[in-house]
mmCIF file of C-alpha atoms and ligand atoms in Angstrom:
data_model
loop_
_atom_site.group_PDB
_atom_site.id
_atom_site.type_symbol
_atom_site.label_atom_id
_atom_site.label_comp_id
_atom_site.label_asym_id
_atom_site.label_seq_id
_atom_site.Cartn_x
_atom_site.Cartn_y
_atom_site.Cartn_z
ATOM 1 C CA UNK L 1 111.887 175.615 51.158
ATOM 2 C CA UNK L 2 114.002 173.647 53.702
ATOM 3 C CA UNK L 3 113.372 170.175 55.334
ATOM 4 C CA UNK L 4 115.054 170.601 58.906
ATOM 5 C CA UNK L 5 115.825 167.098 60.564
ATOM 6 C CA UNK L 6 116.251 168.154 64.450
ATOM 7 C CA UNK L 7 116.692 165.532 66.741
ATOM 8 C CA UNK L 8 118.282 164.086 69.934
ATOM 9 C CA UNK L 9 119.455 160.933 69.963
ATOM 10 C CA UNK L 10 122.829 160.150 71.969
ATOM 11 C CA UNK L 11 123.156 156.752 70.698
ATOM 12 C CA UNK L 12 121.873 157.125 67.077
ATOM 13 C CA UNK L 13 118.624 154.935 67.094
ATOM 14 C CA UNK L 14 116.455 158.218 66.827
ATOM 15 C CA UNK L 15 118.695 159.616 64.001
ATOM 16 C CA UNK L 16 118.066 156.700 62.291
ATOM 17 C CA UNK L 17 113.967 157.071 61.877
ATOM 18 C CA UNK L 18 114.399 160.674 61.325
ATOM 19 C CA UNK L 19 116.952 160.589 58.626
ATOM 20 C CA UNK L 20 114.372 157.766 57.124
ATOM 21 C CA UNK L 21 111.278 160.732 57.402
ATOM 22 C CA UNK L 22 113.462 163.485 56.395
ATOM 23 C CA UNK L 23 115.528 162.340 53.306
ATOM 24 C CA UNK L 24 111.524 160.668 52.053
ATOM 25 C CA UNK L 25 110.487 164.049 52.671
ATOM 26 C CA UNK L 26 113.280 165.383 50.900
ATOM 27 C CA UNK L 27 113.278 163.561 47.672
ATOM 28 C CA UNK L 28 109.502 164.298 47.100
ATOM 29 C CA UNK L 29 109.291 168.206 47.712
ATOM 30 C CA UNK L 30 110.928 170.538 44.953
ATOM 31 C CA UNK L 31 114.032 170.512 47.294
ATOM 32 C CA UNK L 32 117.373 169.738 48.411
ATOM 33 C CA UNK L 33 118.234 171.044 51.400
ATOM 34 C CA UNK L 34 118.326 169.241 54.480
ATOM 35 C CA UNK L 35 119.762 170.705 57.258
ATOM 36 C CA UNK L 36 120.463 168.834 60.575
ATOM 37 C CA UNK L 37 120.248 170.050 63.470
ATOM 38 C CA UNK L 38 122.074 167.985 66.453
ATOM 39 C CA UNK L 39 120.191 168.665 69.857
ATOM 40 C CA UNK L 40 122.852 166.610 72.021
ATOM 41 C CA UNK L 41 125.410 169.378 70.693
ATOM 42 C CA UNK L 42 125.947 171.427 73.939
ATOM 43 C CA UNK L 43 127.548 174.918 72.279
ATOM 44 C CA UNK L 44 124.645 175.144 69.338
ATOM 45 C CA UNK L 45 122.644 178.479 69.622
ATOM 46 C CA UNK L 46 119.326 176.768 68.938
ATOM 47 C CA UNK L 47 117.437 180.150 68.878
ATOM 48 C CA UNK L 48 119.559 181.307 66.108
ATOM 49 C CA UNK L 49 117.738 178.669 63.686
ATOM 50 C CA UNK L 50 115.585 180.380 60.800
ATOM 51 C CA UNK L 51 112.826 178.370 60.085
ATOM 52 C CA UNK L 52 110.433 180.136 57.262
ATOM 53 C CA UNK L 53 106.562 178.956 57.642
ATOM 54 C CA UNK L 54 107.460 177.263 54.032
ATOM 55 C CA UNK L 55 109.816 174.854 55.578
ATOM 56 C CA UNK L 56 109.309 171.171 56.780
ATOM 57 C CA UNK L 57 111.031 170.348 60.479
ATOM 58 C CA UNK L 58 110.933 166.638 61.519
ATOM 59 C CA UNK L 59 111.943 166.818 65.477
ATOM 60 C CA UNK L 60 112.443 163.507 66.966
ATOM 61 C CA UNK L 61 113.391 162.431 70.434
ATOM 62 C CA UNK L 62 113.572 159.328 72.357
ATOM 63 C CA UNK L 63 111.708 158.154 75.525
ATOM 64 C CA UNK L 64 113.704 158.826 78.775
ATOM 65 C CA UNK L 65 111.486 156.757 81.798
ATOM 66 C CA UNK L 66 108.455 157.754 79.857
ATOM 67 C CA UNK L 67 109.465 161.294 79.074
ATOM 68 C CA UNK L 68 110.828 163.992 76.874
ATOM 69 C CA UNK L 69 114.519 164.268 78.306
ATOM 70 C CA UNK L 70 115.261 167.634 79.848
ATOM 71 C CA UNK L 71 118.018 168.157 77.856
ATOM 72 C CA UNK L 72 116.223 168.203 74.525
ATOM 73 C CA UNK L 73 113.099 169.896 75.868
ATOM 74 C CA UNK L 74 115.475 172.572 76.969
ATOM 75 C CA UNK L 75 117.196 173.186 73.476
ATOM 76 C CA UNK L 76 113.625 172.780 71.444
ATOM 77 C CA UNK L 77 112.346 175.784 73.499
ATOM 78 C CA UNK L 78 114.805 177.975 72.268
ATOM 79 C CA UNK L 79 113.358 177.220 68.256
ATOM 80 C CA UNK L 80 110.961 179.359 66.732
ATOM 81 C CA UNK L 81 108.523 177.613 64.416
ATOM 82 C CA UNK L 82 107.263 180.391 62.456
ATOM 83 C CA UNK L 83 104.440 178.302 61.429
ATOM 84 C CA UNK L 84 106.161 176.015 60.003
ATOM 85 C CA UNK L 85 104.510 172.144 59.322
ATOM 86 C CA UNK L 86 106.037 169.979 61.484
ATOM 87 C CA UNK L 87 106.215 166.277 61.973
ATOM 88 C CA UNK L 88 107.340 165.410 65.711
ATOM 89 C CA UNK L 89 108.601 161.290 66.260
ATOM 90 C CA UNK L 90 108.850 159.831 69.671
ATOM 91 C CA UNK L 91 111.131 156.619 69.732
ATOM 92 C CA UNK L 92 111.408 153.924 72.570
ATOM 93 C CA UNK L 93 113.597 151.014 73.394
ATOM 94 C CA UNK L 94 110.228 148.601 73.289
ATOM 95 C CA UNK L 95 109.141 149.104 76.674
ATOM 96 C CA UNK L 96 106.311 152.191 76.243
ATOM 97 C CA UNK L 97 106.630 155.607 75.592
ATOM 98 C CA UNK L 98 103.734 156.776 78.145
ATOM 99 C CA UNK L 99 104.058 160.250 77.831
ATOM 100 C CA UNK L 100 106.694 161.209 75.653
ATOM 101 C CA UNK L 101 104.538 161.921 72.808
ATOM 102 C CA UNK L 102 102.129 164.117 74.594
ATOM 103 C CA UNK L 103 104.635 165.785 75.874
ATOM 104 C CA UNK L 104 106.648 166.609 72.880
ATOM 105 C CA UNK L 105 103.410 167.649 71.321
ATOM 106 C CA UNK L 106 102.718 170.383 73.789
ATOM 107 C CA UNK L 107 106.597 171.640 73.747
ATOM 108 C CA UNK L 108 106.468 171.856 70.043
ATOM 109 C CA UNK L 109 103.209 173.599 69.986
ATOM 110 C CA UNK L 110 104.680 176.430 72.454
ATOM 111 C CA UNK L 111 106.834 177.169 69.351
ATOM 112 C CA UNK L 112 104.469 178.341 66.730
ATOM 113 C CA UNK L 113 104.893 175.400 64.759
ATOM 114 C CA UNK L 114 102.471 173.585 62.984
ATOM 115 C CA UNK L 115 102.134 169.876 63.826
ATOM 116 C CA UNK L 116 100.742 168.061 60.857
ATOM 117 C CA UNK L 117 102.125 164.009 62.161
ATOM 118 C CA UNK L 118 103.211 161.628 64.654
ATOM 119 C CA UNK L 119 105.429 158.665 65.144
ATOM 120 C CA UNK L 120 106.538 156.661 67.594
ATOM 121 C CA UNK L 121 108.983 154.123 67.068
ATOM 122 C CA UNK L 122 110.708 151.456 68.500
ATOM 123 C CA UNK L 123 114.071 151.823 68.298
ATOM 124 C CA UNK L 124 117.588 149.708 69.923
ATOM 125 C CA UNK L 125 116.909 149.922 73.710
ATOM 126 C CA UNK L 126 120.074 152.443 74.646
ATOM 127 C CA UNK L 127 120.979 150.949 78.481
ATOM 128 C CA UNK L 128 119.651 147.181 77.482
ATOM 129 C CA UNK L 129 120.793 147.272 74.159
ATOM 130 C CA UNK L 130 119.298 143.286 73.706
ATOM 131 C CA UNK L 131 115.910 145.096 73.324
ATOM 132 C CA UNK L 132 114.733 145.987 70.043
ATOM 133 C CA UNK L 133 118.595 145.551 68.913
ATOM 134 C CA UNK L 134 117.716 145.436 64.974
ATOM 135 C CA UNK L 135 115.383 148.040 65.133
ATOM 136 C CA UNK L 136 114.406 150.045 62.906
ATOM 137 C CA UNK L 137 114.487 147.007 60.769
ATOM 138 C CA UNK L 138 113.995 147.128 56.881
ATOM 139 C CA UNK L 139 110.288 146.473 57.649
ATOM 140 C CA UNK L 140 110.058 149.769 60.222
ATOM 141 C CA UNK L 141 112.224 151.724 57.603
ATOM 142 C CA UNK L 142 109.254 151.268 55.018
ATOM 143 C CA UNK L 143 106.608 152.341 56.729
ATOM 144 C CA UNK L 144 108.566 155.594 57.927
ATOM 145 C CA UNK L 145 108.975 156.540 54.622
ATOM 146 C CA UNK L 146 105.238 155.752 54.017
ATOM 147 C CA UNK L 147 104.863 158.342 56.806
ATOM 148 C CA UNK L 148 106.509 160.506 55.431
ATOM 149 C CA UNK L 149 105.116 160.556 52.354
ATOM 150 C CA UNK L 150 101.874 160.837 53.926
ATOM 151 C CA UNK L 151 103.078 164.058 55.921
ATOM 152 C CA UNK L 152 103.891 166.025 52.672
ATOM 153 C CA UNK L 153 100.189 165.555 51.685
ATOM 154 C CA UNK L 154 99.257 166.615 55.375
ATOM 155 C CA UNK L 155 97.831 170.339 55.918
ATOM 156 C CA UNK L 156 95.714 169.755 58.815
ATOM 157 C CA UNK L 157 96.556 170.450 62.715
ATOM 158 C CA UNK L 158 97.260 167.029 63.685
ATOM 159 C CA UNK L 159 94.203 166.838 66.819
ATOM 160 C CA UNK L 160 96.084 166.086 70.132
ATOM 161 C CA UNK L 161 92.955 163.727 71.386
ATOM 162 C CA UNK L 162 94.335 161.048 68.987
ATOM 163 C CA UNK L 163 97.626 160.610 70.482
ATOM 164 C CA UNK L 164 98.282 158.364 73.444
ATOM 165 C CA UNK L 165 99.548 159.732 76.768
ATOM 166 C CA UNK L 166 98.236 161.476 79.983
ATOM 167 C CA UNK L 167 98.629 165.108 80.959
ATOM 168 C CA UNK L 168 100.024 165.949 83.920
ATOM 169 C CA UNK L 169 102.814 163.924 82.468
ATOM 170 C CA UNK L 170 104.062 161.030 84.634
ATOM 171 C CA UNK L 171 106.567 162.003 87.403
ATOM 172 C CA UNK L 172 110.297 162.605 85.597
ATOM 173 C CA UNK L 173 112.740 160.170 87.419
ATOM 174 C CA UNK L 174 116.502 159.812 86.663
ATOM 175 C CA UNK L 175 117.473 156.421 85.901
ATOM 176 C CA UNK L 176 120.478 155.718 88.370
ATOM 177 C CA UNK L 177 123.346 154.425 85.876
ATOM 178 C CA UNK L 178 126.003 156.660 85.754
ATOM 179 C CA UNK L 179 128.956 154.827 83.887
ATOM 180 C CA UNK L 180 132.441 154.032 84.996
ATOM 181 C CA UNK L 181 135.775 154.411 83.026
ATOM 182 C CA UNK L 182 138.401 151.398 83.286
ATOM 183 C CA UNK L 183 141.529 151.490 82.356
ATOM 184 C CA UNK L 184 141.204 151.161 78.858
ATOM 185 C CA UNK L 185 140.488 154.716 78.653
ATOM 186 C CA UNK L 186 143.418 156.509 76.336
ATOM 187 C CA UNK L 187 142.276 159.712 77.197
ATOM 188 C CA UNK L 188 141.274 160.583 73.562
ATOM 189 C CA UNK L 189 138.547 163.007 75.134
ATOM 190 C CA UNK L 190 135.667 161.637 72.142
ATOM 191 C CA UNK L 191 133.383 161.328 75.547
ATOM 192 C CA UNK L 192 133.621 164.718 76.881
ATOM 193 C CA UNK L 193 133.608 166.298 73.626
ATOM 194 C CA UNK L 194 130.456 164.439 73.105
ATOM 195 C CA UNK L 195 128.310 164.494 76.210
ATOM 196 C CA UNK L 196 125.442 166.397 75.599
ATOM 197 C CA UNK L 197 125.274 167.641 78.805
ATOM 198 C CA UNK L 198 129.150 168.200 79.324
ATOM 199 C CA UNK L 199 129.087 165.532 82.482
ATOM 200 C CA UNK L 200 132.524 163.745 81.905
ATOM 201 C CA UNK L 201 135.673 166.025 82.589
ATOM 202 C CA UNK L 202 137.239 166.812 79.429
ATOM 203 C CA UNK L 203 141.036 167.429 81.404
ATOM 204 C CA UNK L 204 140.123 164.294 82.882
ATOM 205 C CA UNK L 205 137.381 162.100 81.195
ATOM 206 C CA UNK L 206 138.061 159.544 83.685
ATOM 207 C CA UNK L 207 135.754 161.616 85.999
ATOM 208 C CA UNK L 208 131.944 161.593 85.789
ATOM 209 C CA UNK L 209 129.902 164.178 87.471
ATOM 210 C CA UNK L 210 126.979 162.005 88.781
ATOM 211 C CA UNK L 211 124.749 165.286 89.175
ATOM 212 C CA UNK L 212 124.871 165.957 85.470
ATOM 213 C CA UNK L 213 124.858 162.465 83.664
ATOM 214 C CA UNK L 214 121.626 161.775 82.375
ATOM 215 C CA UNK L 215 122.483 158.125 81.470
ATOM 216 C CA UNK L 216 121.793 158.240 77.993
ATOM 217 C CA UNK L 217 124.555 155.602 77.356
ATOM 218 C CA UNK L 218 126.837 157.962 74.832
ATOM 219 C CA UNK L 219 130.049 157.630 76.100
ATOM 220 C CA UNK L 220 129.559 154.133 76.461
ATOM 221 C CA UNK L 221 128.280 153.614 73.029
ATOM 222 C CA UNK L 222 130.749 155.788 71.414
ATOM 223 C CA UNK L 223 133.666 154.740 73.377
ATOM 224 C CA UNK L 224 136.583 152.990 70.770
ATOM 225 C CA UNK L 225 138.220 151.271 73.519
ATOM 226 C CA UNK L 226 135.191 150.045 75.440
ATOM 227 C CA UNK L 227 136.618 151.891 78.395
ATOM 228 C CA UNK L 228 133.156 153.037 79.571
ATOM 229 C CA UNK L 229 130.300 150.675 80.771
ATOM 230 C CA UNK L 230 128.015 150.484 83.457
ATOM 231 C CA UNK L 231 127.520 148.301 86.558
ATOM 232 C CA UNK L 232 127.098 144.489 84.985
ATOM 233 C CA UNK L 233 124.735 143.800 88.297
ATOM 234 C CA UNK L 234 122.521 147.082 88.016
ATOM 235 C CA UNK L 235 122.337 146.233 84.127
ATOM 236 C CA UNK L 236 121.404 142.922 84.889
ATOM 237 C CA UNK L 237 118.257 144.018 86.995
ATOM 238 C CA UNK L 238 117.267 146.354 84.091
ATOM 239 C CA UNK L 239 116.998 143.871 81.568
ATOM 240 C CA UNK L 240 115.233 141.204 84.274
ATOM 241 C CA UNK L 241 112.650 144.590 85.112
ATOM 242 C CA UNK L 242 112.578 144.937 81.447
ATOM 243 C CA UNK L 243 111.920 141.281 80.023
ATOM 244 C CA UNK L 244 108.381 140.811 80.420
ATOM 245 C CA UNK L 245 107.499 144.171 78.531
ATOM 246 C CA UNK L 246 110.380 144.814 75.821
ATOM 247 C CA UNK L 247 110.207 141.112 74.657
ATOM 248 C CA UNK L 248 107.821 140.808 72.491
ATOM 249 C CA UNK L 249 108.256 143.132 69.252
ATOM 250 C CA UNK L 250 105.998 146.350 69.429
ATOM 251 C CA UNK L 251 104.480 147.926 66.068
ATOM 252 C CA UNK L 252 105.068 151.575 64.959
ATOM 253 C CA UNK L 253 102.611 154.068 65.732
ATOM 254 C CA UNK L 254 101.769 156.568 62.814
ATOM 255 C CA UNK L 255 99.215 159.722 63.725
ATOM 256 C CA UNK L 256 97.762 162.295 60.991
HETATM 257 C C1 LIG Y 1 117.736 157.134 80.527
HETATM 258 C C2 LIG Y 1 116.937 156.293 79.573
HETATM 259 C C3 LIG Y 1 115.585 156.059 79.809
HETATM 260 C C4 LIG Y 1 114.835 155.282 78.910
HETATM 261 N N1 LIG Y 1 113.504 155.092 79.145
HETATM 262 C C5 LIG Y 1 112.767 154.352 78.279
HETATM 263 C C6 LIG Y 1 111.369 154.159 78.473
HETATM 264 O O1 LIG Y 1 110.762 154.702 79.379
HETATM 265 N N2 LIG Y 1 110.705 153.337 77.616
HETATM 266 C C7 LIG Y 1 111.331 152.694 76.576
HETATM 267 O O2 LIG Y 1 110.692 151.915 75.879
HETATM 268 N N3 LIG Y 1 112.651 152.933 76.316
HETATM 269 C C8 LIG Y 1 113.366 153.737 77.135
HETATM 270 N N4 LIG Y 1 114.699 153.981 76.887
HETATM 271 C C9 LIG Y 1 115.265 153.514 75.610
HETATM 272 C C10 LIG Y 1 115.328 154.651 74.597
HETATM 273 O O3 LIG Y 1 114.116 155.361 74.534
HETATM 274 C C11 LIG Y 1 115.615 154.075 73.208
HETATM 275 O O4 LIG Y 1 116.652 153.166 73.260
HETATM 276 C C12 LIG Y 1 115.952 155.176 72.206
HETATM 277 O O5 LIG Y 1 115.954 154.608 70.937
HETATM 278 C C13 LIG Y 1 117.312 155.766 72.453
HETATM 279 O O6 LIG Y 1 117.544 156.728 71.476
HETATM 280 P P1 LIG Y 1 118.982 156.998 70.828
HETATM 281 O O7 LIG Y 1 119.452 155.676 70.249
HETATM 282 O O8 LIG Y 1 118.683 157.989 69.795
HETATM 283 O O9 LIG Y 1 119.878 157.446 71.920
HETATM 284 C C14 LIG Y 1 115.458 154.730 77.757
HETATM 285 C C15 LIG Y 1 116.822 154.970 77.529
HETATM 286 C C16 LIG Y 1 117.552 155.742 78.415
HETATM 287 C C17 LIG Y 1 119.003 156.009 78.119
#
């Protein structure tokens, strides 16, 4: 038996609540192997995975404007679940996650898998990273491994009418941020290697293709010179849209 910890998370928040679910699920089942499985890594064969219906996955992505992003929906479709129990966790920057849950239900269902659990958790907003900035907090970490505890004793089809979120799914928009490069940038190339959706030019990594970047704040956050950021005035009206909603500390969801 294998617990497989897939996930999507460009700026680590989501990592962090499934590597909390995974390794809980790990140190209770008779076994050791985790294997994790990186959906922001461009050149993985996804489809060559082989998940046995014994194993465990835990597949965890964030909220993108209320949605699953494309780019992870893309790479789960290419899993097979083999009937395989599966917990799926939906994290958000403290804003909502309207349909992101839903949403990752129904793509994980498509896949044979079978979904026992649900999360959703409030993690560091990504673009205004002021939001939710200590979360998952010690407090958050507990009751994720609670979770998962709770999910190894889970055999049931986890009913879909329990979970919040509307079908047809809310309209995907693009959220217009596209970061610039100063000229702190050493050309080290850590951005273009790590895109997820190979936007920033790796001959060049100055250059950002505005048609691909999905403004999930990676190269900005992984940047070692600070060389990346985006526009101080567009952030600026993203945390004033965002102030009335992401202020005040929202609780973790937990669905079995
Ligand atoms: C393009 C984009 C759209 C986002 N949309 C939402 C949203 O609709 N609701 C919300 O609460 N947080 C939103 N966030 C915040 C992320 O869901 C949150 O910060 C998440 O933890 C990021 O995951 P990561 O740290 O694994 O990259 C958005 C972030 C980005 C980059």
């Amino acid at each position: 038996m294998k617990v497989y910890e897939i996930f999507f998370s460009p700026t680590g928040g989501t990592k962090k609540a499934a590597d909390a679910v995974a390794e809980e699920i790990i140190n209770n089942i008779d076994s050791s192997i985790l294997e994790k499985v990186d959906l922001t890594d461009y050149n993985f064969d996804f489809s060559s995975l082989k998940i046995d219906k014994d194993d465990i996955a835990v597949i965890a992505v964030p909220a993108y404007a209320g949605r699953v992003p494309s780019t992870a929906s893309k790479h789960i479709l290419q899993i097979q679940g083999n009937n395989a129990k599966a917990v799926i966790i939906c994290t958000y920057g403290n804003r909502a996650y309207d349909d992101t849950m839903i949403e990752l239900y129904d793509i994980v269902s498509k896949l044979n898998f079978k979904i026992v659990s649900a999360a959703a958790a409030v993690t560091r907003h990504s673009i205004a990273i002021k939001y939710a900035s200590n979360r998952p907090d010690e407090n958050d970490i507990k009751k994720l491994k609670e979770f998962a505890y709770n999910t190894i004793k889970a055999s049931s089809f986890l009913d879909d009418n329990k979970l919040n979120g509307n079908r047809p799914y809310k309209k995907m928009s693009n959220v217009p941020l596209v970061p610039k490069t100063s000229s702190k940038c050493t050309n080290c190339k850590l951005c273009a290697k790590k895109c997820p959706v190979q936007a920033i030019d790796i001959n060049n990594p100055k250059i950002i293709d505005k048609t691909k970047c999905i403004s999930c704040m990676r190269c900005v956050h992984i940047c070692h010179c600070s060389a990346k950021s985006v526009n101080k005035f567009m952030l600026f009206l993203v945390n004033l849209a965002l102030k009335k909603t992401c202020s005040k500390a929202k609780d973790y969801e937990f669905y079995i």
